[in-house]
């Protein structure tokens, strides 16, 4: 089991690196490209920030504290709540994307207020265990140190009934309904598009492609997070014993979700793909300039040394001749 735990930690760290690199690239791409200034892509940045923090903060903390570190009860509880907060931030960002694509209700001047609401509500819902809804069986150890495990401090009734059913499953169903309405609306417009200007049909084709890509991000979120929550529900509501290895796989899947979105954008969203290429071209060109400057410096040094050698060759005969005259 210890070997399995070590392998799990290594996989988590690899996922964390992928989360950080991929989502930094997404944030850079959106902020550096004017074509990505739509409100939808700003919510994509919000989602990328949540995924980046999963890789930079949540996963490393999970590796360090999960049965490896003795901490106070509330320190362990806070670390566990961080993961929940970031999950909620992802859900709310996905919900904001779905609402924005369907209603087009968010104006640019209200954009930061909408993003703030997403994160503020995520913090409120994710930090509820800090205010009393935590594992009561561990409260006797509140003033002493404990070996930190997620299930030792987080109440499973909170995780299953509130976090999963109310805060994840319900918004996910709403998002799926919104995307169904969106696809239906776009299909109707495309069917009506016969005889309309080419620009109108092209617009709705692009809208459908973008909606497909963002819906795929939602599907991947569900696929990656649903197994772990279903296992938690089975463990909480029934007497069925879920294998520990299955829980490990579910945890890995949930973390991996934060690393897959940048890959989806690269293959499915042309604007982000072009921004990726632009960034990579800038990086490679700067490296080439650095190599050229270092090569120029080396050439200058070698030419200086050659000229010095030529000067010494010119001086030496004169020195010899003067020496002969003195002799």
Short mmCIF file of C-alpha atoms in Angstrom, two decimals:
data_model
loop_
_atom_site.label_atom_id
_atom_site.label_comp_id
_atom_site.label_asym_id
_atom_site.label_seq_id
_atom_site.Cartn_x
_atom_site.Cartn_y
_atom_site.Cartn_z
CA UNK A 1 0.00 0.00 0.00
CA UNK A 2 2.90 2.37 0.78
CA UNK A 3 4.33 1.69 -2.70
CA UNK A 4 0.93 2.48 -4.22
CA UNK A 5 0.78 5.69 -2.20
CA UNK A 6 4.25 6.68 -3.43
CA UNK A 7 3.27 6.04 -7.07
CA UNK A 8 0.10 8.06 -6.51
CA UNK A 9 2.16 10.97 -5.18
CA UNK A 10 4.47 10.86 -8.21
CA UNK A 11 1.50 10.86 -10.60
CA UNK A 12 0.00 13.79 -8.66
CA UNK A 13 3.22 15.79 -8.99
CA UNK A 14 3.36 15.11 -12.75
CA UNK A 15 -0.25 16.28 -13.04
CA UNK A 16 0.62 19.38 -10.99
CA UNK A 17 3.42 20.29 -13.43
CA UNK A 18 1.04 19.81 -16.37
CA UNK A 19 -1.60 21.98 -14.65
CA UNK A 20 0.85 24.82 -14.07
CA UNK A 21 2.45 24.85 -17.53
CA UNK A 22 -0.79 24.40 -19.49
CA UNK A 23 -2.88 26.92 -17.61
CA UNK A 24 -0.15 29.58 -17.54
CA UNK A 25 -0.12 29.22 -21.33
CA UNK A 26 -3.93 29.66 -21.46
CA UNK A 27 -3.83 32.81 -19.30
CA UNK A 28 -0.93 34.22 -21.35
CA UNK A 29 -2.73 33.45 -24.62
CA UNK A 30 -5.97 35.18 -23.64
CA UNK A 31 -4.32 38.29 -22.21
CA UNK A 32 -1.91 38.71 -25.13
CA UNK A 33 -4.42 38.23 -27.97
CA UNK A 34 -6.99 40.92 -28.79
CA UNK A 35 -9.13 38.37 -30.64
CA UNK A 36 -9.73 36.65 -27.28
CA UNK A 37 -11.13 39.71 -25.50
CA UNK A 38 -14.71 38.34 -25.43
CA UNK A 39 -16.34 37.91 -22.03
CA UNK A 40 -16.45 34.14 -22.54
CA UNK A 41 -12.66 33.93 -22.71
CA UNK A 42 -12.34 36.01 -19.55
CA UNK A 43 -14.37 33.31 -17.78
CA UNK A 44 -12.04 30.78 -19.42
CA UNK A 45 -9.18 32.64 -17.70
CA UNK A 46 -11.06 32.36 -14.39
CA UNK A 47 -11.31 28.60 -14.94
CA UNK A 48 -7.61 28.47 -15.88
CA UNK A 49 -6.66 30.34 -12.69
CA UNK A 50 -8.60 27.79 -10.62
CA UNK A 51 -6.88 24.92 -12.47
CA UNK A 52 -3.49 26.62 -12.07
CA UNK A 53 -4.03 26.89 -8.31
CA UNK A 54 -4.99 23.21 -8.20
CA UNK A 55 -1.59 22.38 -9.71
CA UNK A 56 0.42 24.96 -7.77
CA UNK A 57 -1.27 24.73 -4.36
CA UNK A 58 -3.87 22.00 -3.87
CA UNK A 59 -2.04 18.99 -5.33
CA UNK A 60 1.33 19.69 -3.62
CA UNK A 61 -0.46 20.24 -0.30
CA UNK A 62 -2.39 17.00 -0.77
CA UNK A 63 0.88 15.13 -1.42
CA UNK A 64 2.58 16.64 1.64
CA UNK A 65 -0.19 16.26 4.21
CA UNK A 66 -2.05 13.12 3.15
CA UNK A 67 -0.94 10.80 5.93
CA UNK A 68 2.63 12.13 5.89
CA UNK A 69 2.42 15.14 8.17
CA UNK A 70 1.12 15.77 11.66
CA UNK A 71 -0.76 19.05 11.92
CA UNK A 72 -3.36 20.67 14.10
CA UNK A 73 -6.99 19.80 13.40
CA UNK A 74 -7.88 23.20 11.95
CA UNK A 75 -4.73 23.40 9.83
CA UNK A 76 -5.63 20.06 8.24
CA UNK A 77 -9.24 21.22 7.86
CA UNK A 78 -8.18 24.44 6.12
CA UNK A 79 -5.88 22.58 3.70
CA UNK A 80 -8.75 20.21 2.84
CA UNK A 81 -11.10 23.15 2.31
CA UNK A 82 -8.68 24.69 -0.22
CA UNK A 83 -9.35 21.78 -2.61
CA UNK A 84 -13.12 22.25 -2.20
CA UNK A 85 -12.88 26.02 -2.81
CA UNK A 86 -10.95 25.49 -6.07
CA UNK A 87 -13.44 22.84 -7.21
CA UNK A 88 -16.29 25.27 -6.55
CA UNK A 89 -14.43 28.02 -8.44
CA UNK A 90 -14.15 25.68 -11.45
CA UNK A 91 -17.86 24.83 -11.31
CA UNK A 92 -18.89 28.49 -11.04
CA UNK A 93 -16.57 29.49 -13.91
CA UNK A 94 -18.04 26.73 -16.08
CA UNK A 95 -21.54 27.89 -15.14
CA UNK A 96 -20.64 31.49 -16.00
CA UNK A 97 -19.34 30.34 -19.41
CA UNK A 98 -22.56 28.43 -20.13
CA UNK A 99 -24.79 31.35 -19.06
CA UNK A 100 -22.70 33.81 -21.09
CA UNK A 101 -22.85 31.67 -24.25
CA UNK A 102 -26.62 31.22 -23.98
CA UNK A 103 -27.88 34.57 -22.68
CA UNK A 104 -25.05 36.91 -23.69
CA UNK A 105 -26.07 38.79 -20.57
CA UNK A 106 -22.64 39.75 -19.20
CA UNK A 107 -21.35 43.09 -20.48
CA UNK A 108 -17.65 43.94 -20.36
CA UNK A 109 -18.22 46.63 -17.72
CA UNK A 110 -19.83 44.00 -15.45
CA UNK A 111 -17.25 41.31 -16.21
CA UNK A 112 -15.05 41.73 -13.14
CA UNK A 113 -18.11 41.83 -10.90
CA UNK A 114 -19.26 38.49 -12.39
CA UNK A 115 -15.81 36.91 -11.90
CA UNK A 116 -15.71 38.23 -8.31
CA UNK A 117 -19.12 36.66 -7.62
CA UNK A 118 -17.83 33.32 -8.97
CA UNK A 119 -14.84 33.30 -6.62
CA UNK A 120 -16.55 34.83 -3.60
CA UNK A 121 -19.34 32.24 -3.70
CA UNK A 122 -16.70 29.50 -4.14
CA UNK A 123 -14.90 30.65 -0.98
CA UNK A 124 -18.14 30.87 1.02
CA UNK A 125 -19.34 27.38 0.01
CA UNK A 126 -15.90 25.76 0.26
CA UNK A 127 -15.02 27.16 3.69
CA UNK A 128 -18.28 26.11 5.38
CA UNK A 129 -16.53 23.19 7.19
CA UNK A 130 -14.29 25.76 8.94
CA UNK A 131 -17.40 27.13 10.68
CA UNK A 132 -18.60 23.89 12.23
CA UNK A 133 -19.75 21.42 9.56
CA UNK A 134 -16.73 19.16 9.95
CA UNK A 135 -16.06 15.64 11.18
CA UNK A 136 -17.40 15.64 14.74
CA UNK A 137 -15.68 12.34 15.59
CA UNK A 138 -12.32 14.13 15.42
CA UNK A 139 -13.32 17.15 17.53
CA UNK A 140 -11.73 15.59 20.63
CA UNK A 141 -8.39 16.04 18.89
CA UNK A 142 -8.94 19.69 17.96
CA UNK A 143 -6.33 20.94 20.41
CA UNK A 144 -3.78 18.24 19.61
CA UNK A 145 -1.92 17.21 16.48
CA UNK A 146 -3.39 14.64 14.09
CA UNK A 147 -2.10 12.76 11.07
CA UNK A 148 -3.81 14.75 8.35
CA UNK A 149 -6.28 12.92 6.12
CA UNK A 150 -9.12 14.51 4.16
CA UNK A 151 -11.79 12.15 5.52
CA UNK A 152 -10.63 12.67 9.12
CA UNK A 153 -11.64 16.33 9.11
CA UNK A 154 -14.31 16.73 6.39
CA UNK A 155 -17.80 15.49 7.27
CA UNK A 156 -19.04 13.15 4.52
CA UNK A 157 -22.60 14.48 4.88
CA UNK A 158 -21.21 17.87 3.80
CA UNK A 159 -19.25 16.29 0.92
CA UNK A 160 -22.12 14.16 -0.40
CA UNK A 161 -25.34 16.03 0.40
CA UNK A 162 -24.13 19.60 0.11
CA UNK A 163 -20.93 19.78 -1.95
CA UNK A 164 -21.82 17.07 -4.50
CA UNK A 165 -25.62 17.03 -4.79
CA UNK A 166 -26.30 20.74 -4.23
CA UNK A 167 -23.14 22.54 -5.36
CA UNK A 168 -21.78 20.34 -8.17
CA UNK A 169 -24.51 18.07 -9.57
CA UNK A 170 -27.25 20.71 -9.65
CA UNK A 171 -25.14 23.36 -11.51
CA UNK A 172 -23.91 20.63 -13.88
CA UNK A 173 -27.49 19.70 -14.81
CA UNK A 174 -28.29 23.40 -15.34
CA UNK A 175 -25.23 23.77 -17.59
CA UNK A 176 -26.21 20.73 -19.67
CA UNK A 177 -29.72 22.14 -20.16
CA UNK A 178 -28.27 25.52 -21.19
CA UNK A 179 -25.98 23.89 -23.76
CA UNK A 180 -28.89 21.85 -25.16
CA UNK A 181 -30.92 25.06 -25.56
CA UNK A 182 -27.89 26.78 -27.12
CA UNK A 183 -27.30 24.01 -29.67
CA UNK A 184 -31.01 23.95 -30.50
CA UNK A 185 -31.05 27.72 -31.04
CA UNK A 186 -27.92 27.63 -33.26
CA UNK A 187 -29.34 24.73 -35.30
CA UNK A 188 -32.57 26.66 -35.89
CA UNK A 189 -30.62 29.72 -37.03
CA UNK A 190 -28.52 27.61 -39.41
CA UNK A 191 -31.66 25.99 -40.88
CA UNK A 192 -33.14 29.45 -41.40
CA UNK A 193 -29.83 30.59 -42.89
CA UNK A 194 -30.69 29.46 -46.43
CA UNK A 195 -30.82 32.61 -48.51
CA UNK A 196 -29.29 34.74 -45.74
CA UNK A 197 -25.94 36.54 -46.09
CA UNK A 198 -22.85 34.33 -45.92
CA UNK A 199 -21.57 36.33 -42.93
CA UNK A 200 -24.60 35.36 -40.85
CA UNK A 201 -24.20 31.65 -41.56
CA UNK A 202 -20.45 31.86 -40.93
CA UNK A 203 -21.11 33.53 -37.56
CA UNK A 204 -23.42 30.74 -36.37
CA UNK A 205 -21.02 28.05 -37.62
CA UNK A 206 -18.26 29.61 -35.52
CA UNK A 207 -20.64 29.85 -32.57
CA UNK A 208 -21.47 26.16 -32.87
CA UNK A 209 -17.78 25.19 -33.00
CA UNK A 210 -16.99 27.26 -29.91
CA UNK A 211 -20.04 25.87 -28.09
CA UNK A 212 -18.92 22.32 -28.97
CA UNK A 213 -15.48 23.00 -27.51
CA UNK A 214 -16.80 24.53 -24.28
CA UNK A 215 -19.37 21.75 -23.91
CA UNK A 216 -16.49 19.26 -24.24
CA UNK A 217 -14.73 21.03 -21.34
CA UNK A 218 -17.91 20.52 -19.27
CA UNK A 219 -18.15 16.83 -20.27
CA UNK A 220 -14.52 16.26 -19.26
CA UNK A 221 -15.21 17.92 -15.90
CA UNK A 222 -18.11 15.54 -15.32
CA UNK A 223 -16.12 12.48 -16.45
CA UNK A 224 -13.17 13.37 -14.21
CA UNK A 225 -15.10 14.32 -11.06
CA UNK A 226 -18.20 12.11 -11.13
CA UNK A 227 -16.46 8.77 -10.28
CA UNK A 228 -14.97 10.13 -7.03
CA UNK A 229 -18.27 11.68 -5.91
CA UNK A 230 -20.23 8.52 -6.78
CA UNK A 231 -17.79 6.46 -4.70
CA UNK A 232 -18.17 8.92 -1.81
CA UNK A 233 -21.97 8.61 -2.08
CA UNK A 234 -21.81 4.79 -2.16
CA UNK A 235 -19.52 4.78 0.85
CA UNK A 236 -21.81 7.18 2.72
CA UNK A 237 -25.26 5.81 1.86
CA UNK A 238 -24.58 2.07 1.56
CA UNK A 239 -22.56 -0.60 3.30
CA UNK A 240 -20.67 -1.38 0.08
CA UNK A 241 -16.90 -1.28 0.45
CA UNK A 242 -15.25 0.69 -2.33
CA UNK A 243 -11.69 -0.56 -3.04
CA UNK A 244 -8.94 1.83 -1.95
CA UNK A 245 -7.35 1.61 -5.41
CA UNK A 246 -10.63 2.83 -6.94
CA UNK A 247 -10.54 5.87 -4.66
CA UNK A 248 -6.94 6.52 -5.71
CA UNK A 249 -7.92 6.42 -9.40
CA UNK A 250 -10.86 8.74 -8.69
CA UNK A 251 -8.56 11.23 -6.93
CA UNK A 252 -6.08 11.13 -9.83
CA UNK A 253 -8.88 11.72 -12.34
CA UNK A 254 -10.19 14.71 -10.38
CA UNK A 255 -6.73 16.30 -10.32
CA UNK A 256 -6.07 15.45 -13.98
CA UNK A 257 -9.13 17.45 -15.01
CA UNK A 258 -7.20 20.65 -14.27
CA UNK A 259 -4.53 19.66 -16.82
CA UNK A 260 -6.73 18.62 -19.76
CA UNK A 261 -8.48 21.91 -20.58
CA UNK A 262 -5.42 23.60 -22.17
CA UNK A 263 -5.09 20.56 -24.46
CA UNK A 264 -8.76 20.82 -25.47
CA UNK A 265 -8.33 24.51 -26.30
CA UNK A 266 -5.25 23.73 -28.43
CA UNK A 267 -7.16 21.27 -30.61
CA UNK A 268 -10.69 22.69 -30.58
CA UNK A 269 -10.50 26.51 -30.30
CA UNK A 270 -8.71 28.03 -33.33
CA UNK A 271 -8.20 31.47 -31.72
CA UNK A 272 -6.45 29.99 -28.68
CA UNK A 273 -4.48 27.63 -30.92
CA UNK A 274 -3.17 30.61 -32.92
CA UNK A 275 -2.32 32.44 -29.69
CA UNK A 276 -0.38 29.37 -28.49
CA UNK A 277 1.59 29.34 -31.75
CA UNK A 278 2.32 33.06 -31.48
CA UNK A 279 3.64 32.65 -27.93
CA UNK A 280 5.81 29.67 -28.85
CA UNK A 281 7.19 31.54 -31.89
CA UNK A 282 8.10 34.50 -29.67
CA UNK A 283 9.83 32.21 -27.18
CA UNK A 284 11.79 30.36 -29.87
CA UNK A 285 12.75 33.60 -31.66
CA UNK A 286 14.02 35.10 -28.40
CA UNK A 287 16.09 31.96 -27.80
CA UNK A 288 17.51 32.21 -31.33
CA UNK A 289 18.37 35.87 -30.76
CA UNK A 290 20.12 34.87 -27.54
CA UNK A 291 22.10 32.20 -29.40
CA UNK A 292 23.00 34.67 -32.16
CA UNK A 293 24.17 37.30 -29.68
CA UNK A 294 26.30 34.76 -27.81
CA UNK A 295 27.75 33.56 -31.12
CA UNK A 296 28.52 37.16 -32.12
CA UNK A 297 30.22 37.69 -28.78
CA UNK A 298 32.31 34.56 -29.29
CA UNK A 299 33.28 35.75 -32.78
CA UNK A 300 34.29 39.15 -31.39
CA UNK A 301 36.38 37.51 -28.69
CA UNK A 302 38.09 35.22 -31.20
CA UNK A 303 38.74 38.11 -33.62
CA UNK A 304 40.20 40.17 -30.77
CA UNK A 305 42.47 37.30 -29.78
CA UNK A 306 43.57 36.88 -33.41
CA UNK A 307 44.36 40.58 -33.74
CA UNK A 308 46.31 40.42 -30.49
CA UNK A 309 48.28 37.50 -31.85
CA UNK A 310 49.01 39.41 -35.06
CA UNK A 311 50.19 42.41 -33.04
CA UNK A 312 52.53 40.21 -31.01
CA UNK A 313 53.91 38.72 -34.23
CA UNK A 314 54.63 42.23 -35.50
CA UNK A 315 56.29 43.32 -32.26
CA UNK A 316 58.51 40.29 -31.72
CA UNK A 317 60.90 40.88 -34.72
CA UNK A 318 61.38 44.48 -33.60
CA UNK A 319 62.27 43.33 -30.11
CA UNK A 320 64.75 40.81 -31.50
CA UNK A 321 66.31 43.43 -33.78
CA UNK A 322 66.72 45.91 -30.90
CA UNK A 323 68.29 43.19 -28.80
CA UNK A 324 70.82 42.41 -31.57
CA UNK A 325 71.72 46.08 -31.88
CA UNK A 326 72.31 46.30 -28.14
CA UNK A 327 74.46 43.23 -28.34
#
